[in-house]
């Protein structure tokens, strides 16, 4: 059989994504350090510790691997608490260190996409109410001005805030993230302040760099009615979509934040994204659950018979990627998949999961939808927040005790795709033969 091939658009960006706290190690001045030291908050009391030792210099090995394996971009983040260790103190040495890392990435041929806020807040802000404090957007703006001022000759591709939706629901509704609250009033306030922080960051970046590309990374969760014929399920699914998937992004279009049963007009948010960033992992079925006020009248579960990830965290549902892209397409802006991946220490599902999700990306690129890049989460195993080291999302494994990087089969799978800017039948036969017929029906 001749080799069939699914080509991606010319100039497509191929990369992996990381976040400062998850890879750097030694971040002891932020809310997550406080959280891991509070009893019972992080899986088995595990510590972030040295993480992947990027601060100590091992970013080089990981980015060299990424570049050698055909990637042409990398999404990384900078740590606010390093740059502004106290409200009245800036650390220019930390910024210089970031310049060194970013210069290193560029030298390797990796275009940097830089996230300014990826879940962590400086301890001084955390202790002063975090983003519930109405001064937080102003503090964030000051940090952004400082950081962008120092880095704008190297970076023109920015993510202001990673997953405000996860930050708010995990920290102020579910309670898995600091500060571990369950308080809808606080959740609304934090969402609104993050929105203001984002809008301020967008404006500051564009003042310094009129041509910059600025967006945020949206955690798109797929929601499907459990019983499509049952109006209460359909209604509650719409409600989940509106509050989780639409709230922040719609406010960037019309300035109105509708979230947690509240509404507020934040005019400065209008028109503050140049691209849509999507982090897609999985999808839920949603059923109406009467009396379950705390769960917003919803029961959410994975579709029966789903192929599950190693720790049951993710159901492999590629059609959710298509739903995410469809959702993103309506904003009429360039789209980047800013994260996608699966925890899989044995690498049994990752090759298939990745190829299936990329096949969906390829499909919509063929409708001429403006999808321009893909960042796999992640290059190397890293500290998975409250799940700590129990989940392994890396193309490369990490042996924590020695910092040794372990090459998983997925490294070659992803390298083949990046190098050829395509998924070929040959690749699928080699890396995920079990889905060959699905991808290349005869
Ligand atoms: C976050 C990452 C995290 C990944 C996998 C995303 O929600 O942005 O920081 O590691 O999910 O859990």
Coordinates of C-alpha atoms and ligand atoms in Angstrom, one line a residue:
X1 CA 0.0 0.0 0.0
X2 CA 1.4 3.4 -0.9
X3 CA 2.2 5.7 2.0
X4 CA -0.8 7.9 2.8
X5 CA -0.1 11.2 4.5
X6 CA -2.0 13.8 6.4
X7 CA -0.1 17.1 6.0
X8 CA -0.3 20.0 8.4
X9 CA -0.3 23.6 7.1
X10 CA 3.1 25.1 6.2
X11 CA 4.7 26.9 9.1
X12 CA 2.8 24.9 11.7
X13 CA 4.3 25.3 15.1
X14 CA 5.3 22.1 16.9
X15 CA 6.3 22.1 20.5
X16 CA 5.9 21.0 24.0
X17 CA 4.7 23.0 27.0
X18 CA 6.0 23.4 30.5
X19 CA 5.4 25.7 33.5
X20 CA 7.9 27.3 35.8
X21 CA 6.8 25.7 39.1
X22 CA 6.5 22.3 37.6
X23 CA 10.0 22.1 36.1
X24 CA 12.3 24.6 37.8
X25 CA 12.6 23.3 41.3
X26 CA 13.5 25.4 44.4
X27 CA 10.5 27.7 44.2
X28 CA 9.9 28.2 47.9
X29 CA 8.3 31.6 47.9
X30 CA 4.9 30.9 46.3
X31 CA 1.4 29.6 47.3
X32 CA 2.2 26.1 46.0
X33 CA 5.2 25.8 48.3
X34 CA 2.9 26.7 51.2
X35 CA 0.3 24.2 49.9
X36 CA 2.7 21.3 49.6
X37 CA 3.8 22.0 53.2
X38 CA 0.3 22.1 54.6
X39 CA -0.8 18.6 55.7
X40 CA -2.9 16.5 53.5
X41 CA -2.9 18.8 50.5
X42 CA -0.6 17.1 48.0
X43 CA -0.5 13.4 47.1
X44 CA 1.2 11.4 49.8
X45 CA 2.9 14.5 51.1
X46 CA 5.2 14.5 48.1
X47 CA 7.4 17.6 47.4
X48 CA 8.1 19.5 44.3
X49 CA 11.7 19.8 45.4
X50 CA 14.2 20.1 42.6
X51 CA 11.4 19.2 40.1
X52 CA 13.3 18.8 36.7
X53 CA 16.0 21.1 38.0
X54 CA 15.6 23.7 35.2
X55 CA 16.7 26.5 37.5
X56 CA 19.9 24.6 38.0
X57 CA 20.5 24.3 34.3
X58 CA 18.8 21.2 33.1
X59 CA 16.4 23.2 30.9
X60 CA 19.2 22.8 28.4
X61 CA 19.1 19.1 28.1
X62 CA 15.3 19.1 27.7
X63 CA 15.2 21.9 25.2
X64 CA 18.1 20.3 23.3
X65 CA 16.1 17.1 23.1
X66 CA 13.1 19.0 21.9
X67 CA 15.0 20.8 19.2
X68 CA 16.8 17.7 18.0
X69 CA 13.5 15.9 17.8
X70 CA 12.0 18.3 15.3
X71 CA 10.2 20.8 17.5
X72 CA 10.3 24.5 16.5
X73 CA 8.7 26.2 19.5
X74 CA 8.5 25.8 23.3
X75 CA 5.8 27.1 25.7
X76 CA 7.4 27.9 29.1
X77 CA 6.5 30.2 32.0
X78 CA 8.2 32.6 34.3
X79 CA 7.7 32.6 38.1
X80 CA 6.4 35.8 39.5
X81 CA 7.7 35.1 43.0
X82 CA 11.3 34.9 41.7
X83 CA 11.0 38.2 39.8
X84 CA 9.1 40.0 42.6
X85 CA 10.0 38.2 45.8
X86 CA 8.4 40.9 47.9
X87 CA 6.0 43.7 46.9
X88 CA 8.8 46.3 47.1
X89 CA 11.6 44.2 45.7
X90 CA 12.5 43.1 42.2
X91 CA 15.1 40.5 41.4
X92 CA 17.0 41.5 38.2
X93 CA 19.2 38.5 38.5
X94 CA 16.1 36.2 38.1
X95 CA 15.1 38.1 35.0
X96 CA 18.6 37.8 33.6
X97 CA 18.5 34.0 34.3
X98 CA 15.2 33.8 32.3
X99 CA 16.9 35.8 29.5
X100 CA 19.6 33.2 29.5
X101 CA 17.1 30.3 29.2
X102 CA 15.0 32.0 26.6
X103 CA 18.1 33.0 24.5
X104 CA 19.1 29.3 24.8
X105 CA 15.7 28.2 23.4
X106 CA 15.9 30.7 20.5
X107 CA 19.4 29.5 19.7
X108 CA 18.1 26.0 19.5
X109 CA 15.5 27.1 17.0
X110 CA 12.6 27.0 19.5
X111 CA 10.3 30.0 19.2
X112 CA 9.4 30.9 22.8
X113 CA 5.7 31.2 23.8
X114 CA 5.9 32.7 27.3
X115 CA 3.2 32.4 30.0
X116 CA 3.2 35.1 32.6
X117 CA 1.1 33.3 35.2
X118 CA 0.7 29.6 35.5
X119 CA -1.1 28.8 38.7
X120 CA 1.5 30.2 41.2
X121 CA 1.3 33.4 43.1
X122 CA 4.0 35.0 45.3
X123 CA 3.6 34.2 48.9
X124 CA 3.2 37.9 49.8
X125 CA 0.1 38.1 47.5
X126 CA -1.2 34.8 48.7
X127 CA -1.0 36.0 52.3
X128 CA -2.7 39.2 51.3
X129 CA -5.8 37.5 50.0
X130 CA -4.4 36.4 46.6
X131 CA -6.7 37.3 43.7
X132 CA -9.6 37.9 46.0
X133 CA -7.8 41.0 46.8
X134 CA -9.0 43.8 44.5
X135 CA -5.5 45.1 44.3
X136 CA -4.2 41.9 42.6
X137 CA -4.8 43.0 39.0
X138 CA -2.7 46.1 39.8
X139 CA 0.1 44.1 41.3
X140 CA 0.0 41.7 38.4
X141 CA 0.2 44.6 36.0
X142 CA 3.3 45.9 37.7
X143 CA 4.9 42.5 37.5
X144 CA 4.0 42.2 33.8
X145 CA 5.4 45.6 33.0
X146 CA 8.7 44.7 34.7
X147 CA 8.9 41.2 33.1
X148 CA 7.8 42.2 29.6
X149 CA 10.1 45.2 29.8
X150 CA 13.0 42.9 30.4
X151 CA 12.1 40.2 27.9
X152 CA 10.4 41.9 25.0
X153 CA 13.5 41.9 22.8
X154 CA 13.4 38.1 22.9
X155 CA 9.7 37.2 23.1
X156 CA 6.7 38.4 21.1
X157 CA 4.3 35.5 21.8
X158 CA 2.6 35.7 25.2
X159 CA 0.1 33.8 27.3
X160 CA -1.1 36.1 30.0
X161 CA -2.8 33.6 32.3
X162 CA -2.9 29.8 32.2
X163 CA -6.4 28.4 32.7
X164 CA -8.2 30.9 34.8
X165 CA -11.1 28.4 34.8
X166 CA -9.0 25.7 36.5
X167 CA -7.4 28.2 38.8
X168 CA -10.8 29.4 40.0
X169 CA -12.7 26.1 40.1
X170 CA -9.9 24.1 41.7
X171 CA -9.0 26.8 44.2
X172 CA -12.4 28.3 45.1
X173 CA -14.9 25.6 44.3
X174 CA -13.3 22.1 44.3
X175 CA -10.7 22.9 46.9
X176 CA -7.8 20.9 45.4
X177 CA -5.7 24.0 44.7
X178 CA -4.7 26.7 47.2
X179 CA -6.5 28.3 49.0
X180 CA -8.8 25.3 49.1
X181 CA -12.0 27.2 49.4
X182 CA -15.6 26.3 48.4
X183 CA -17.1 29.7 48.0
X184 CA -18.9 30.8 44.9
X185 CA -18.7 34.5 45.9
X186 CA -15.0 34.3 46.2
X187 CA -14.8 32.3 42.9
X188 CA -16.6 35.1 41.1
X189 CA -14.4 37.8 42.5
X190 CA -11.2 35.9 41.6
X191 CA -12.4 35.3 38.1
X192 CA -13.2 39.0 37.7
X193 CA -9.8 40.0 39.0
X194 CA -8.0 37.5 36.8
X195 CA -10.0 39.0 33.9
X196 CA -8.9 42.5 34.8
X197 CA -5.3 41.2 35.3
X198 CA -5.4 39.7 31.8
X199 CA -6.8 42.9 30.2
X200 CA -4.1 45.0 31.9
X201 CA -1.4 42.6 30.7
X202 CA -2.7 42.6 27.2
X203 CA -2.5 46.4 27.1
X204 CA 0.9 46.7 28.6
X205 CA 2.4 44.2 26.2
X206 CA 0.8 45.9 23.2
X207 CA 2.1 49.3 24.4
X208 CA 5.7 47.9 24.3
X209 CA 5.1 45.6 21.3
X210 CA 2.4 46.6 19.0
X211 CA 2.8 43.5 16.9
X212 CA 2.9 41.0 19.7
X213 CA 0.6 38.0 19.7
X214 CA -1.1 37.9 23.1
X215 CA -3.7 35.4 24.4
X216 CA -4.6 33.2 27.3
X217 CA -4.7 29.4 27.7
X218 CA -8.2 28.2 28.0
X219 CA -8.8 24.8 29.6
X220 CA -11.5 23.5 27.3
X221 CA -13.5 20.7 28.9
X222 CA -15.8 18.9 26.6
X223 CA -19.4 18.5 28.0
X224 CA -22.0 16.3 26.4
X225 CA -25.5 15.7 27.7
X226 CA -25.7 12.2 29.2
X227 CA -29.2 11.7 27.7
X228 CA -29.5 13.9 24.7
X229 CA -33.3 13.3 24.7
X230 CA -33.7 14.5 28.3
X231 CA -34.2 18.3 28.4
X232 CA -32.8 18.7 32.0
X233 CA -29.6 17.0 31.0
X234 CA -29.3 19.2 27.9
X235 CA -30.0 22.3 29.9
X236 CA -27.5 21.5 32.6
X237 CA -24.9 20.7 30.0
X238 CA -25.4 24.1 28.4
X239 CA -25.1 25.6 31.8
X240 CA -21.8 23.9 32.4
X241 CA -20.5 25.0 29.0
X242 CA -21.6 28.6 29.6
X243 CA -20.0 28.9 33.0
X244 CA -16.9 26.8 32.5
X245 CA -16.0 27.2 28.8
X246 CA -17.6 30.5 27.8
X247 CA -17.4 32.8 30.8
X248 CA -13.8 34.2 30.4
X249 CA -13.6 34.1 26.7
X250 CA -17.0 35.7 26.1
X251 CA -15.9 38.5 28.4
X252 CA -13.0 39.1 26.0
X253 CA -15.5 39.7 23.3
X254 CA -18.3 41.6 24.9
X255 CA -16.9 42.7 28.3
X256 CA -19.6 40.9 30.3
X257 CA -18.4 38.3 32.8
X258 CA -21.2 35.8 33.6
X259 CA -20.0 33.3 36.1
X260 CA -21.1 31.6 39.3
X261 CA -24.6 33.0 38.9
X262 CA -23.3 36.6 38.9
X263 CA -22.7 39.1 36.1
X264 CA -20.4 42.1 35.8
X265 CA -19.3 44.4 33.0
X266 CA -15.5 44.7 32.7
X267 CA -15.2 47.0 29.6
X268 CA -11.4 46.9 29.5
X269 CA -11.5 43.2 28.7
X270 CA -13.1 43.8 25.3
X271 CA -10.9 42.8 22.4
X272 CA -8.0 41.6 24.5
X273 CA -6.9 38.5 22.7
X274 CA -5.0 38.0 19.5
X275 CA -5.3 34.2 19.4
X276 CA -7.2 31.5 21.1
X277 CA -5.1 29.1 23.2
X278 CA -6.7 25.8 24.0
X279 CA -5.6 23.2 26.5
X280 CA -7.7 20.1 25.8
X281 CA -7.4 16.9 27.7
X282 CA -10.8 15.2 28.0
X283 CA -14.6 15.3 28.0
X284 CA -17.4 14.6 30.4
X285 CA -21.0 13.4 30.1
X286 CA -23.3 15.6 32.2
X287 CA -26.5 14.5 33.8
X288 CA -29.0 16.7 35.8
X289 CA -28.8 16.0 39.5
X290 CA -31.6 17.4 41.5
X291 CA -30.8 18.9 44.9
X292 CA -27.1 18.8 44.3
X293 CA -26.5 22.5 44.8
X294 CA -22.8 22.1 45.6
X295 CA -22.3 20.3 42.3
X296 CA -24.2 22.9 40.4
X297 CA -27.0 20.3 39.8
X298 CA -24.7 18.2 37.8
X299 CA -23.3 14.7 37.8
X300 CA -20.3 14.5 35.6
X301 CA -18.7 11.3 34.5
X302 CA -16.7 9.8 31.7
X303 CA -18.6 8.0 28.9
X304 CA -19.0 4.3 29.5
X305 CA -16.4 2.1 28.0
X306 CA -13.9 5.0 27.6
X307 CA -10.3 4.1 27.2
X308 CA -8.9 5.5 30.4
X309 CA -5.5 6.9 31.3
X310 CA -3.2 5.2 33.8
X311 CA -4.5 6.9 36.9
X312 CA -8.1 7.3 35.6
X313 CA -7.6 11.1 35.2
X314 CA -8.3 11.3 31.5
X315 CA -10.7 9.5 29.1
X316 CA -9.3 9.3 25.6
X317 CA -12.0 11.1 23.6
X318 CA -10.5 12.8 20.5
X319 CA -13.9 14.1 19.4
X320 CA -13.6 16.5 22.3
X321 CA -10.7 18.1 20.5
X322 CA -12.9 18.8 17.6
X323 CA -15.5 20.3 19.8
X324 CA -12.8 22.5 21.4
X325 CA -11.6 23.6 18.0
X326 CA -15.2 24.3 16.8
X327 CA -15.7 26.4 19.9
X328 CA -12.4 28.3 19.3
X329 CA -13.2 28.8 15.6
X330 CA -16.1 31.1 16.3
X331 CA -13.8 33.8 17.7
X332 CA -12.3 34.2 14.2
X333 CA -8.7 34.3 15.5
X334 CA -5.7 32.1 15.0
X335 CA -5.9 29.0 17.2
X336 CA -3.1 27.3 19.1
X337 CA -3.4 24.1 21.0
X338 CA -1.4 25.3 24.0
X339 CA -1.6 21.9 25.8
X340 CA -2.7 18.3 25.1
X341 CA -1.4 15.1 26.5
X342 CA -2.0 12.2 28.9
X343 CA -0.4 10.8 32.0
X344 CA 1.1 7.5 31.1
X345 CA 4.3 6.3 32.8
X346 CA 4.4 3.2 30.7
X347 CA 3.7 5.0 27.4
X348 CA 1.1 2.5 26.4
X349 CA -1.7 5.0 25.5
X350 CA 0.3 8.2 24.7
X351 CA 1.3 7.4 21.1
X352 CA -2.3 6.5 20.2
X353 CA -3.8 9.4 22.2
X354 CA -1.5 11.9 20.6
X355 CA -2.0 10.7 17.1
X356 CA -5.8 10.5 17.4
X357 CA -6.0 14.0 18.8
X358 CA -3.7 15.4 16.2
X359 CA -5.7 13.7 13.5
X360 CA -8.7 15.8 14.7
X361 CA -6.5 18.9 14.5
X362 CA -5.5 18.0 11.0
X363 CA -9.2 17.5 10.0
X364 CA -10.1 21.0 11.0
X365 CA -7.0 22.5 9.5
X366 CA -8.4 21.1 6.3
X367 CA -11.6 23.0 6.7
X368 CA -9.3 26.0 6.5
X369 CA -9.8 26.7 10.2
X370 CA -7.0 28.9 11.4
X371 CA -5.1 26.4 13.6
X372 CA -1.5 27.2 13.7
X373 CA 0.3 25.1 16.3
X374 CA 0.3 22.4 18.8
X375 CA 2.1 22.1 22.2
X376 CA 2.2 18.6 23.7
X377 CA 2.0 18.5 27.5
X378 CA 4.8 17.8 28.3
X379 CA 8.4 17.5 27.3
X380 CA 9.4 15.6 30.4
X381 CA 7.6 14.4 33.5
X382 CA 7.1 17.2 36.0
X383 CA 5.4 18.2 39.2
X384 CA 1.7 17.6 38.7
X385 CA 0.2 20.0 41.3
X386 CA -1.9 18.2 44.0
X387 CA -1.2 14.9 42.2
X388 CA 2.5 15.6 42.5
X389 CA 4.7 12.8 41.0
X390 CA 1.9 10.2 40.7
X391 CA 1.1 11.3 37.2
X392 CA 3.7 11.3 34.4
X393 CA 2.9 13.4 31.4
X394 CA 6.3 13.5 29.8
X395 CA 7.3 12.4 26.3
X396 CA 10.5 11.8 28.4
X397 CA 10.3 10.1 31.8
X398 CA 12.1 11.6 34.8
X399 CA 14.0 9.6 37.4
X400 CA 13.6 11.9 40.3
X401 CA 16.4 10.7 42.4
X402 CA 19.0 11.1 39.7
X403 CA 17.4 13.6 37.4
X404 CA 18.0 11.1 34.6
X405 CA 15.7 11.6 31.5
X406 CA 14.2 8.4 30.2
X407 CA 13.4 8.1 26.6
X408 CA 9.9 6.8 26.0
X409 CA 8.7 5.5 22.7
X410 CA 6.6 8.6 22.3
X411 CA 9.7 10.7 21.8
X412 CA 10.2 9.1 18.4
X413 CA 6.5 9.2 17.6
X414 CA 6.3 12.9 18.2
X415 CA 9.6 13.6 16.5
X416 CA 8.4 11.8 13.3
X417 CA 5.3 14.0 13.3
X418 CA 7.2 17.3 14.0
X419 CA 9.9 16.6 11.4
X420 CA 7.5 15.7 8.6
X421 CA 4.8 18.2 9.6
X422 CA 2.4 15.3 9.0
X423 CA 1.0 12.1 10.2
X424 CA 1.7 9.3 7.7
X425 CA 0.4 5.8 7.5
X426 CA 3.9 4.6 8.0
X427 CA 4.2 6.4 11.3
X428 CA 0.8 5.1 12.5
X429 CA 1.8 1.5 11.5
X430 CA 5.0 2.0 13.5
X431 CA 3.8 3.8 16.6
X432 CA 0.1 3.0 17.0
X433 CA -0.8 0.0 14.8
X434 CA -4.0 -0.6 16.8
X435 CA -5.6 2.5 15.3
X436 CA -4.3 2.1 11.7
X437 CA -7.6 1.0 10.3
X438 CA -9.4 3.8 12.1
X439 CA -7.1 6.5 10.6
X440 CA -6.6 4.9 7.2
X441 CA -9.7 3.0 6.4
X442 CA -9.2 0.8 3.3
Ligands
LIG1 C1 -2.2 22.5 33.5 C2 -0.9 21.9 33.6 C3 -1.0 20.5 34.1 C4 -1.8 19.7 33.1 C5 -2.0 18.2 33.5 C6 -3.2 21.6 32.9 O1 -4.5 21.9 33.4 O2 -2.1 23.7 32.8 O3 -0.1 22.7 34.5 O4 0.2 19.9 34.4 O5 -3.1 20.3 33.1 O6 -2.5 18.0 34.7

